[in-house]
Amino acid sequence: MYLSARPAAAGVALVLTALTATACAPSTSGGAAGGESRTGTLRVWLFREVGNAPKEKVVRQAVADFTAAHQGVKVTVDYIPVDTRAQRVEADRRRRGARRDGIRRRLQPPGRRLRQGQGRVRVVPLPGRKKGEIAPAFAGGNNIGVLRSTGHRTLAVDLTKRLAGKEAQRGLFDAMGFLPTFADVRAEAAKRRPYVKPFVHTLDAGAEFVPVTPGWATVDASLVLPTMYQQIVSGRKSVDAAAAEAARAMDGAFHK
């Protein structure tokens, strides 16, 4: 699982990046429990990102290492489109080269914002209720697993470990900005890119996972929480007013 820190309290919206999900399965499906075939073709499904090429490069390297260690085994990788509003807006911006409003600015990676700011941008953890306290964040992510029906269980587990391993996470952080789940790899990333430290500190302080409900996809795609943070930080609305509006939007999504 690759994590992103998503603050769950009022303040500045600190969102690092999108995440990946992995699943391995045989080239033909079936309802029976998996077996132990050591040859053949494994199929992998990953989420497609906006600007997917760097991610594909990292995945290709992991797959190449895997197939080199397992003669007679092939791997096919399919990328599943994730059709969210945020991705559609960003994809349109990149395709047209058009300027956007606040939505565009929220979608820009932190590194790009820092470079454009020429040192005038700072990243800090979202403050909690008490002095020196960090507010809880949503540690978003997706499950990485092997389908029960696979006929290549041992191979599938090995490939999954490689795709979720430290080397792959280092590569995905450098290529895509995906925040690693391993504490030591996160620490390495923070040393190389100091702007990551607040995100690491936020995760280390304790994080919650998003609600397990289909309605959360609507909340996430509608930018409910980032909008709330923008309203508060800009002073357009008070904390109570912005939070109440966000709560109504989330209740509407959860009860559809």
PDB file of C-alpha atoms in Angstrom:
ATOM      1  CA  MET A   1       0.000   0.000   0.000  1.00  0.00           C
ATOM      2  CA  TYR A   2       1.225   3.477  -0.821  1.00  0.00           C
ATOM      3  CA  LEU A   3       0.055   6.219   1.483  1.00  0.00           C
ATOM      4  CA  SER A   4      -0.965   9.825   1.167  1.00  0.00           C
ATOM      5  CA  ALA A   5      -1.485  12.110   4.133  1.00  0.00           C
ATOM      6  CA  ARG A   6      -4.907  13.738   4.005  1.00  0.00           C
ATOM      7  CA  PRO A   7      -5.631  16.023   6.985  1.00  0.00           C
ATOM      8  CA  ALA A   8      -8.906  15.356   8.781  1.00  0.00           C
ATOM      9  CA  ALA A   9      -9.078  18.621  10.732  1.00  0.00           C
ATOM     10  CA  ALA A  10      -9.525  22.255   9.739  1.00  0.00           C
ATOM     11  CA  GLY A  11      -6.493  24.010   8.279  1.00  0.00           C
ATOM     12  CA  VAL A  12      -4.192  23.813   5.274  1.00  0.00           C
ATOM     13  CA  ALA A  13      -4.887  20.937   2.889  1.00  0.00           C
ATOM     14  CA  LEU A  14      -1.815  18.716   2.751  1.00  0.00           C
ATOM     15  CA  VAL A  15      -2.364  16.057   0.103  1.00  0.00           C
ATOM     16  CA  LEU A  16       0.726  14.384  -1.289  1.00  0.00           C
ATOM     17  CA  THR A  17      -0.380  12.176  -4.129  1.00  0.00           C
ATOM     18  CA  ALA A  18      -2.573   9.508  -5.573  1.00  0.00           C
ATOM     19  CA  LEU A  19      -2.104   5.866  -4.760  1.00  0.00           C
ATOM     20  CA  THR A  20      -1.815   2.462  -6.403  1.00  0.00           C
ATOM     21  CA  ALA A  21      -3.641  -0.822  -6.015  1.00  0.00           C
ATOM     22  CA  THR A  22      -2.285  -4.160  -7.174  1.00  0.00           C
ATOM     23  CA  ALA A  23      -3.873  -7.529  -7.826  1.00  0.00           C
ATOM     24  CA  CYS A  24      -2.440 -10.628  -9.465  1.00  0.00           C
ATOM     25  CA  ALA A  25      -4.400 -13.305 -11.260  1.00  0.00           C
ATOM     26  CA  PRO A  26      -3.891 -16.081 -13.797  1.00  0.00           C
ATOM     27  CA  SER A  27      -4.409 -15.389 -17.474  1.00  0.00           C
ATOM     28  CA  THR A  28      -7.639 -17.396 -17.356  1.00  0.00           C
ATOM     29  CA  SER A  29     -10.171 -17.040 -14.575  1.00  0.00           C
ATOM     30  CA  GLY A  30     -11.943 -19.716 -12.617  1.00  0.00           C
ATOM     31  CA  GLY A  31     -13.917 -20.158  -9.446  1.00  0.00           C
ATOM     32  CA  ALA A  32     -11.777 -22.849  -7.889  1.00  0.00           C
ATOM     33  CA  ALA A  33      -9.171 -22.187  -5.251  1.00  0.00           C
ATOM     34  CA  GLY A  34      -5.710 -21.356  -6.544  1.00  0.00           C
ATOM     35  CA  GLY A  35      -2.925 -23.775  -7.337  1.00  0.00           C
ATOM     36  CA  GLU A  36       0.859 -23.794  -7.494  1.00  0.00           C
ATOM     37  CA  SER A  37       1.777 -23.627 -11.180  1.00  0.00           C
ATOM     38  CA  ARG A  38       5.333 -22.321 -11.556  1.00  0.00           C
ATOM     39  CA  THR A  39       5.074 -21.362 -15.251  1.00  0.00           C
ATOM     40  CA  GLY A  40       2.629 -19.442 -17.393  1.00  0.00           C
ATOM     41  CA  THR A  41       1.346 -15.883 -17.425  1.00  0.00           C
ATOM     42  CA  LEU A  42       0.432 -13.667 -14.479  1.00  0.00           C
ATOM     43  CA  ARG A  43      -1.891 -10.718 -14.941  1.00  0.00           C
ATOM     44  CA  VAL A  44      -1.548  -7.575 -12.854  1.00  0.00           C
ATOM     45  CA  TRP A  45      -4.035  -4.716 -12.523  1.00  0.00           C
ATOM     46  CA  LEU A  46      -2.815  -1.283 -11.421  1.00  0.00           C
ATOM     47  CA  PHE A  47      -4.513   2.088 -11.216  1.00  0.00           C
ATOM     48  CA  ARG A  48      -3.655   4.444 -14.068  1.00  0.00           C
ATOM     49  CA  GLU A  49      -2.395   7.825 -12.907  1.00  0.00           C
ATOM     50  CA  VAL A  50      -2.433  11.161 -14.689  1.00  0.00           C
ATOM     51  CA  GLY A  51       0.977  11.114 -16.355  1.00  0.00           C
ATOM     52  CA  ASN A  52       1.380   7.360 -15.967  1.00  0.00           C
ATOM     53  CA  ALA A  53       4.672   6.868 -17.854  1.00  0.00           C
ATOM     54  CA  PRO A  54       7.055   7.252 -14.860  1.00  0.00           C
ATOM     55  CA  LYS A  55       5.001   4.742 -12.878  1.00  0.00           C
ATOM     56  CA  GLU A  56       5.063   2.304 -15.790  1.00  0.00           C
ATOM     57  CA  LYS A  57       8.865   2.527 -15.892  1.00  0.00           C
ATOM     58  CA  VAL A  58       9.169   1.536 -12.230  1.00  0.00           C
ATOM     59  CA  VAL A  59       6.694  -1.309 -12.681  1.00  0.00           C
ATOM     60  CA  ARG A  60       8.540  -2.575 -15.756  1.00  0.00           C
ATOM     61  CA  GLN A  61      11.760  -2.788 -13.755  1.00  0.00           C
ATOM     62  CA  ALA A  62      10.076  -4.741 -10.952  1.00  0.00           C
ATOM     63  CA  VAL A  63       8.517  -7.104 -13.488  1.00  0.00           C
ATOM     64  CA  ALA A  64      11.859  -7.539 -15.281  1.00  0.00           C
ATOM     65  CA  ASP A  65      13.557  -8.506 -12.018  1.00  0.00           C
ATOM     66  CA  PHE A  66      10.737 -10.934 -11.285  1.00  0.00           C
ATOM     67  CA  THR A  67      10.801 -12.671 -14.676  1.00  0.00           C
ATOM     68  CA  ALA A  68      14.596 -12.904 -14.538  1.00  0.00           C
ATOM     69  CA  ALA A  69      14.226 -14.865 -11.307  1.00  0.00           C
ATOM     70  CA  HIS A  70      11.467 -17.126 -12.677  1.00  0.00           C
ATOM     71  CA  GLN A  71      12.219 -18.726 -16.029  1.00  0.00           C
ATOM     72  CA  GLY A  72       9.190 -19.617 -18.130  1.00  0.00           C
ATOM     73  CA  VAL A  73       6.971 -16.988 -16.494  1.00  0.00           C
ATOM     74  CA  LYS A  74       5.443 -13.982 -18.257  1.00  0.00           C
ATOM     75  CA  VAL A  75       3.640 -10.992 -16.777  1.00  0.00           C
ATOM     76  CA  THR A  76       1.030  -8.742 -18.360  1.00  0.00           C
ATOM     77  CA  VAL A  77       0.129  -5.450 -16.700  1.00  0.00           C
ATOM     78  CA  ASP A  78      -3.203  -3.701 -17.280  1.00  0.00           C
ATOM     79  CA  TYR A  79      -3.755  -0.144 -16.073  1.00  0.00           C
ATOM     80  CA  ILE A  80      -7.272   0.630 -14.889  1.00  0.00           C
ATOM     81  CA  PRO A  81      -8.495   4.201 -15.504  1.00  0.00           C
ATOM     82  CA  VAL A  82      -9.660   6.046 -12.395  1.00  0.00           C
ATOM     83  CA  ASP A  83     -12.304   8.465 -13.622  1.00  0.00           C
ATOM     84  CA  THR A  84     -12.450  11.086 -10.878  1.00  0.00           C
ATOM     85  CA  ARG A  85     -13.154  14.756 -11.292  1.00  0.00           C
ATOM     86  CA  ALA A  86      -9.689  15.695 -10.106  1.00  0.00           C
ATOM     87  CA  GLN A  87      -8.039  13.485 -12.704  1.00  0.00           C
ATOM     88  CA  ARG A  88     -10.293  14.694 -15.496  1.00  0.00           C
ATOM     89  CA  VAL A  89      -9.458  18.315 -14.687  1.00  0.00           C
ATOM     90  CA  GLU A  90      -5.728  17.667 -14.505  1.00  0.00           C
ATOM     91  CA  ALA A  91      -5.716  15.552 -17.666  1.00  0.00           C
ATOM     92  CA  ASP A  92      -7.561  18.309 -19.513  1.00  0.00           C
ATOM     93  CA  ARG A  93      -5.103  20.915 -18.264  1.00  0.00           C
ATOM     94  CA  ARG A  94      -2.103  18.896 -19.439  1.00  0.00           C
ATOM     95  CA  ARG A  95      -3.657  18.152 -22.802  1.00  0.00           C
ATOM     96  CA  ARG A  96      -4.711  21.723 -23.552  1.00  0.00           C
ATOM     97  CA  GLY A  97      -1.962  23.547 -21.709  1.00  0.00           C
ATOM     98  CA  ALA A  98      -4.707  25.747 -20.287  1.00  0.00           C
ATOM     99  CA  ARG A  99      -4.518  27.728 -17.077  1.00  0.00           C
ATOM    100  CA  ARG A 100      -6.929  26.743 -14.340  1.00  0.00           C
ATOM    101  CA  ASP A 101      -8.310  28.204 -11.150  1.00  0.00           C
ATOM    102  CA  GLY A 102      -7.853  26.976  -7.570  1.00  0.00           C
ATOM    103  CA  ILE A 103      -8.563  23.402  -8.591  1.00  0.00           C
ATOM    104  CA  ARG A 104      -5.474  23.386 -10.742  1.00  0.00           C
ATOM    105  CA  ARG A 105      -3.342  24.745  -7.937  1.00  0.00           C
ATOM    106  CA  ARG A 106      -4.510  22.065  -5.545  1.00  0.00           C
ATOM    107  CA  LEU A 107      -3.638  19.367  -8.048  1.00  0.00           C
ATOM    108  CA  GLN A 108      -0.072  20.485  -8.638  1.00  0.00           C
ATOM    109  CA  PRO A 109       2.545  18.258  -6.960  1.00  0.00           C
ATOM    110  CA  PRO A 110       4.229  19.854  -3.904  1.00  0.00           C
ATOM    111  CA  GLY A 111       7.655  19.780  -5.568  1.00  0.00           C
ATOM    112  CA  ARG A 112       6.435  21.797  -8.535  1.00  0.00           C
ATOM    113  CA  ARG A 113       4.762  24.335  -6.265  1.00  0.00           C
ATOM    114  CA  LEU A 114       7.984  24.735  -4.272  1.00  0.00           C
ATOM    115  CA  ARG A 115      10.055  25.283  -7.415  1.00  0.00           C
ATOM    116  CA  GLN A 116       7.583  27.831  -8.750  1.00  0.00           C
ATOM    117  CA  GLY A 117       7.572  29.606  -5.402  1.00  0.00           C
ATOM    118  CA  GLN A 118      11.378  29.978  -5.508  1.00  0.00           C
ATOM    119  CA  GLY A 119      11.729  29.384  -1.792  1.00  0.00           C
ATOM    120  CA  ARG A 120       8.697  31.448  -0.777  1.00  0.00           C
ATOM    121  CA  VAL A 121       6.557  28.364  -0.111  1.00  0.00           C
ATOM    122  CA  ARG A 122       6.589  26.479   3.180  1.00  0.00           C
ATOM    123  CA  VAL A 123       5.003  23.151   4.097  1.00  0.00           C
ATOM    124  CA  VAL A 124       3.942  22.516   7.698  1.00  0.00           C
ATOM    125  CA  PRO A 125       1.898  19.841   9.475  1.00  0.00           C
ATOM    126  CA  LEU A 126      -1.713  20.722  10.090  1.00  0.00           C
ATOM    127  CA  PRO A 127      -1.888  21.947  13.718  1.00  0.00           C
ATOM    128  CA  GLY A 128      -4.062  20.105  16.204  1.00  0.00           C
ATOM    129  CA  ARG A 129      -6.241  21.409  19.014  1.00  0.00           C
ATOM    130  CA  LYS A 130      -3.359  21.810  21.473  1.00  0.00           C
ATOM    131  CA  LYS A 131      -0.050  23.624  21.087  1.00  0.00           C
ATOM    132  CA  GLY A 132       2.569  21.396  19.463  1.00  0.00           C
ATOM    133  CA  GLU A 133      -0.028  18.805  18.472  1.00  0.00           C
ATOM    134  CA  ILE A 134      -0.441  17.553  14.902  1.00  0.00           C
ATOM    135  CA  ALA A 135      -3.984  17.065  13.655  1.00  0.00           C
ATOM    136  CA  PRO A 136      -5.023  13.542  12.641  1.00  0.00           C
ATOM    137  CA  ALA A 137      -4.910  12.808   8.924  1.00  0.00           C
ATOM    138  CA  PHE A 138      -6.504  10.374   6.525  1.00  0.00           C
ATOM    139  CA  ALA A 139      -3.896   7.837   5.420  1.00  0.00           C
ATOM    140  CA  GLY A 140      -5.438   6.926   2.109  1.00  0.00           C
ATOM    141  CA  GLY A 141      -4.475   3.848   0.173  1.00  0.00           C
ATOM    142  CA  ASN A 142      -5.589   0.752  -1.651  1.00  0.00           C
ATOM    143  CA  ASN A 143      -5.295  -2.923  -0.874  1.00  0.00           C
ATOM    144  CA  ILE A 144      -2.605  -4.958  -2.582  1.00  0.00           C
ATOM    145  CA  GLY A 145      -3.492  -8.614  -2.882  1.00  0.00           C
ATOM    146  CA  VAL A 146      -3.623 -11.907  -4.728  1.00  0.00           C
ATOM    147  CA  LEU A 147      -6.914 -13.274  -6.021  1.00  0.00           C
ATOM    148  CA  ARG A 148      -8.012 -16.518  -4.407  1.00  0.00           C
ATOM    149  CA  SER A 149      -8.693 -18.063  -7.818  1.00  0.00           C
ATOM    150  CA  THR A 150      -5.100 -17.695  -9.005  1.00  0.00           C
ATOM    151  CA  GLY A 151      -3.343 -20.793 -10.290  1.00  0.00           C
ATOM    152  CA  HIS A 152       0.057 -19.233  -9.582  1.00  0.00           C
ATOM    153  CA  ARG A 153      -0.189 -18.381  -5.908  1.00  0.00           C
ATOM    154  CA  THR A 154       3.488 -18.594  -4.993  1.00  0.00           C
ATOM    155  CA  LEU A 155       4.528 -16.607  -8.058  1.00  0.00           C
ATOM    156  CA  ALA A 156       1.766 -14.059  -7.515  1.00  0.00           C
ATOM    157  CA  VAL A 157       2.782 -13.496  -3.899  1.00  0.00           C
ATOM    158  CA  ASP A 158       6.411 -13.021  -4.929  1.00  0.00           C
ATOM    159  CA  LEU A 159       5.486 -10.496  -7.615  1.00  0.00           C
ATOM    160  CA  THR A 160       3.189  -8.646  -5.229  1.00  0.00           C
ATOM    161  CA  LYS A 161       5.998  -8.392  -2.681  1.00  0.00           C
ATOM    162  CA  ARG A 162       8.295  -6.959  -5.330  1.00  0.00           C
ATOM    163  CA  LEU A 163       5.731  -4.406  -6.483  1.00  0.00           C
ATOM    164  CA  ALA A 164       5.135  -3.337  -2.880  1.00  0.00           C
ATOM    165  CA  GLY A 165       8.749  -3.712  -1.747  1.00  0.00           C
ATOM    166  CA  LYS A 166      11.219  -1.066  -0.686  1.00  0.00           C
ATOM    167  CA  GLU A 167      12.968  -0.746  -4.036  1.00  0.00           C
ATOM    168  CA  ALA A 168       9.679  -0.252  -5.863  1.00  0.00           C
ATOM    169  CA  GLN A 169       8.526   2.257  -3.244  1.00  0.00           C
ATOM    170  CA  ARG A 170      11.753   4.221  -3.588  1.00  0.00           C
ATOM    171  CA  GLY A 171      11.286   4.257  -7.341  1.00  0.00           C
ATOM    172  CA  LEU A 172       7.627   5.264  -7.144  1.00  0.00           C
ATOM    173  CA  PHE A 173       8.435   8.074  -4.741  1.00  0.00           C
ATOM    174  CA  ASP A 174      11.102   9.455  -7.070  1.00  0.00           C
ATOM    175  CA  ALA A 175       8.945   8.970 -10.161  1.00  0.00           C
ATOM    176  CA  MET A 176       5.473   9.858  -8.898  1.00  0.00           C
ATOM    177  CA  GLY A 177       5.825  11.276  -5.396  1.00  0.00           C
ATOM    178  CA  PHE A 178       4.070   8.305  -3.786  1.00  0.00           C
ATOM    179  CA  LEU A 179       4.823   8.420  -0.066  1.00  0.00           C
ATOM    180  CA  PRO A 180       6.361   5.068   1.007  1.00  0.00           C
ATOM    181  CA  THR A 181       4.750   2.945   3.696  1.00  0.00           C
ATOM    182  CA  PHE A 182       8.024   1.650   5.141  1.00  0.00           C
ATOM    183  CA  ALA A 183       9.168   3.994   7.913  1.00  0.00           C
ATOM    184  CA  ASP A 184      12.851   3.799   6.957  1.00  0.00           C
ATOM    185  CA  VAL A 185      12.121   4.461   3.273  1.00  0.00           C
ATOM    186  CA  ARG A 186       9.899   7.413   4.252  1.00  0.00           C
ATOM    187  CA  ALA A 187      12.742   8.771   6.374  1.00  0.00           C
ATOM    188  CA  GLU A 188      15.129   8.457   3.424  1.00  0.00           C
ATOM    189  CA  ALA A 189      12.663  10.291   1.218  1.00  0.00           C
ATOM    190  CA  ALA A 190      12.322  13.094   3.758  1.00  0.00           C
ATOM    191  CA  LYS A 191      16.101  13.533   3.910  1.00  0.00           C
ATOM    192  CA  ARG A 192      16.345  13.815   0.144  1.00  0.00           C
ATOM    193  CA  ARG A 193      13.282  16.036  -0.222  1.00  0.00           C
ATOM    194  CA  PRO A 194      12.765  18.107   2.933  1.00  0.00           C
ATOM    195  CA  TYR A 195       9.258  19.229   1.948  1.00  0.00           C
ATOM    196  CA  VAL A 196       8.122  15.643   2.609  1.00  0.00           C
ATOM    197  CA  LYS A 197       8.993  15.856   6.326  1.00  0.00           C
ATOM    198  CA  PRO A 198       5.664  17.409   7.411  1.00  0.00           C
ATOM    199  CA  PHE A 199       3.796  14.578   5.695  1.00  0.00           C
ATOM    200  CA  VAL A 200       5.998  11.991   7.407  1.00  0.00           C
ATOM    201  CA  HIS A 201       5.517  13.671  10.787  1.00  0.00           C
ATOM    202  CA  THR A 202       1.765  13.725  10.218  1.00  0.00           C
ATOM    203  CA  LEU A 203       1.648   9.995   9.494  1.00  0.00           C
ATOM    204  CA  ASP A 204       3.946   9.201  12.421  1.00  0.00           C
ATOM    205  CA  ALA A 205       1.680  11.189  14.749  1.00  0.00           C
ATOM    206  CA  GLY A 206      -1.209   8.847  13.985  1.00  0.00           C
ATOM    207  CA  ALA A 207      -3.588   8.588  11.075  1.00  0.00           C
ATOM    208  CA  GLU A 208      -7.073   7.324  10.358  1.00  0.00           C
ATOM    209  CA  PHE A 209      -8.376   5.578   7.261  1.00  0.00           C
ATOM    210  CA  VAL A 210     -11.223   6.992   5.225  1.00  0.00           C
ATOM    211  CA  PRO A 211     -14.773   5.691   5.833  1.00  0.00           C
ATOM    212  CA  VAL A 212     -15.451   2.284   4.299  1.00  0.00           C
ATOM    213  CA  THR A 213     -18.385   3.325   2.144  1.00  0.00           C
ATOM    214  CA  PRO A 214     -18.957   3.795  -1.596  1.00  0.00           C
ATOM    215  CA  GLY A 215     -20.019   7.354  -0.836  1.00  0.00           C
ATOM    216  CA  TRP A 216     -16.465   8.337   0.005  1.00  0.00           C
ATOM    217  CA  ALA A 217     -15.539   8.233  -3.692  1.00  0.00           C
ATOM    218  CA  THR A 218     -18.038  11.038  -4.289  1.00  0.00           C
ATOM    219  CA  VAL A 219     -16.667  13.055  -1.370  1.00  0.00           C
ATOM    220  CA  ASP A 220     -13.106  12.623  -2.602  1.00  0.00           C
ATOM    221  CA  ALA A 221     -13.862  13.423  -6.249  1.00  0.00           C
ATOM    222  CA  SER A 222     -15.916  16.480  -5.253  1.00  0.00           C
ATOM    223  CA  LEU A 223     -12.981  17.946  -3.301  1.00  0.00           C
ATOM    224  CA  VAL A 224     -15.183  18.480  -0.248  1.00  0.00           C
ATOM    225  CA  LEU A 225     -12.370  18.633   2.313  1.00  0.00           C
ATOM    226  CA  PRO A 226      -9.881  20.645   0.211  1.00  0.00           C
ATOM    227  CA  THR A 227     -12.651  23.166  -0.420  1.00  0.00           C
ATOM    228  CA  MET A 228     -13.321  23.382   3.313  1.00  0.00           C
ATOM    229  CA  TYR A 229      -9.633  23.995   4.043  1.00  0.00           C
ATOM    230  CA  GLN A 230      -9.419  26.662   1.342  1.00  0.00           C
ATOM    231  CA  GLN A 231     -12.443  28.467   2.765  1.00  0.00           C
ATOM    232  CA  ILE A 232     -10.953  28.479   6.256  1.00  0.00           C
ATOM    233  CA  VAL A 233      -7.403  29.480   5.322  1.00  0.00           C
ATOM    234  CA  SER A 234      -8.582  32.229   2.967  1.00  0.00           C
ATOM    235  CA  GLY A 235     -10.889  33.612   5.648  1.00  0.00           C
ATOM    236  CA  ARG A 236     -13.959  33.352   3.438  1.00  0.00           C
ATOM    237  CA  LYS A 237     -15.713  31.275   6.091  1.00  0.00           C
ATOM    238  CA  SER A 238     -15.252  30.521   9.753  1.00  0.00           C
ATOM    239  CA  VAL A 239     -14.130  27.082  10.888  1.00  0.00           C
ATOM    240  CA  ASP A 240     -17.631  26.233  12.100  1.00  0.00           C
ATOM    241  CA  ALA A 241     -19.360  27.437   8.921  1.00  0.00           C
ATOM    242  CA  ALA A 242     -16.957  25.690   6.548  1.00  0.00           C
ATOM    243  CA  ALA A 243     -17.037  22.473   8.586  1.00  0.00           C
ATOM    244  CA  ALA A 244     -20.839  22.480   8.703  1.00  0.00           C
ATOM    245  CA  GLU A 245     -21.052  22.906   4.931  1.00  0.00           C
ATOM    246  CA  ALA A 246     -18.572  20.053   4.399  1.00  0.00           C
ATOM    247  CA  ALA A 247     -20.508  17.857   6.827  1.00  0.00           C
ATOM    248  CA  ARG A 248     -23.743  18.438   4.904  1.00  0.00           C
ATOM    249  CA  ALA A 249     -22.039  17.542   1.632  1.00  0.00           C
ATOM    250  CA  MET A 250     -20.590  14.355   3.124  1.00  0.00           C
ATOM    251  CA  ASP A 251     -23.902  13.346   4.704  1.00  0.00           C
ATOM    252  CA  GLY A 252     -25.561  13.753   1.322  1.00  0.00           C
ATOM    253  CA  ALA A 253     -22.977  11.518  -0.341  1.00  0.00           C
ATOM    254  CA  PHE A 254     -23.143   8.856   2.377  1.00  0.00           C
ATOM    255  CA  HIS A 255     -26.945   8.596   2.339  1.00  0.00           C
ATOM    256  CA  LYS A 256     -27.471   8.350  -1.421  1.00  0.00           C
TER     257      LYS A 256
END
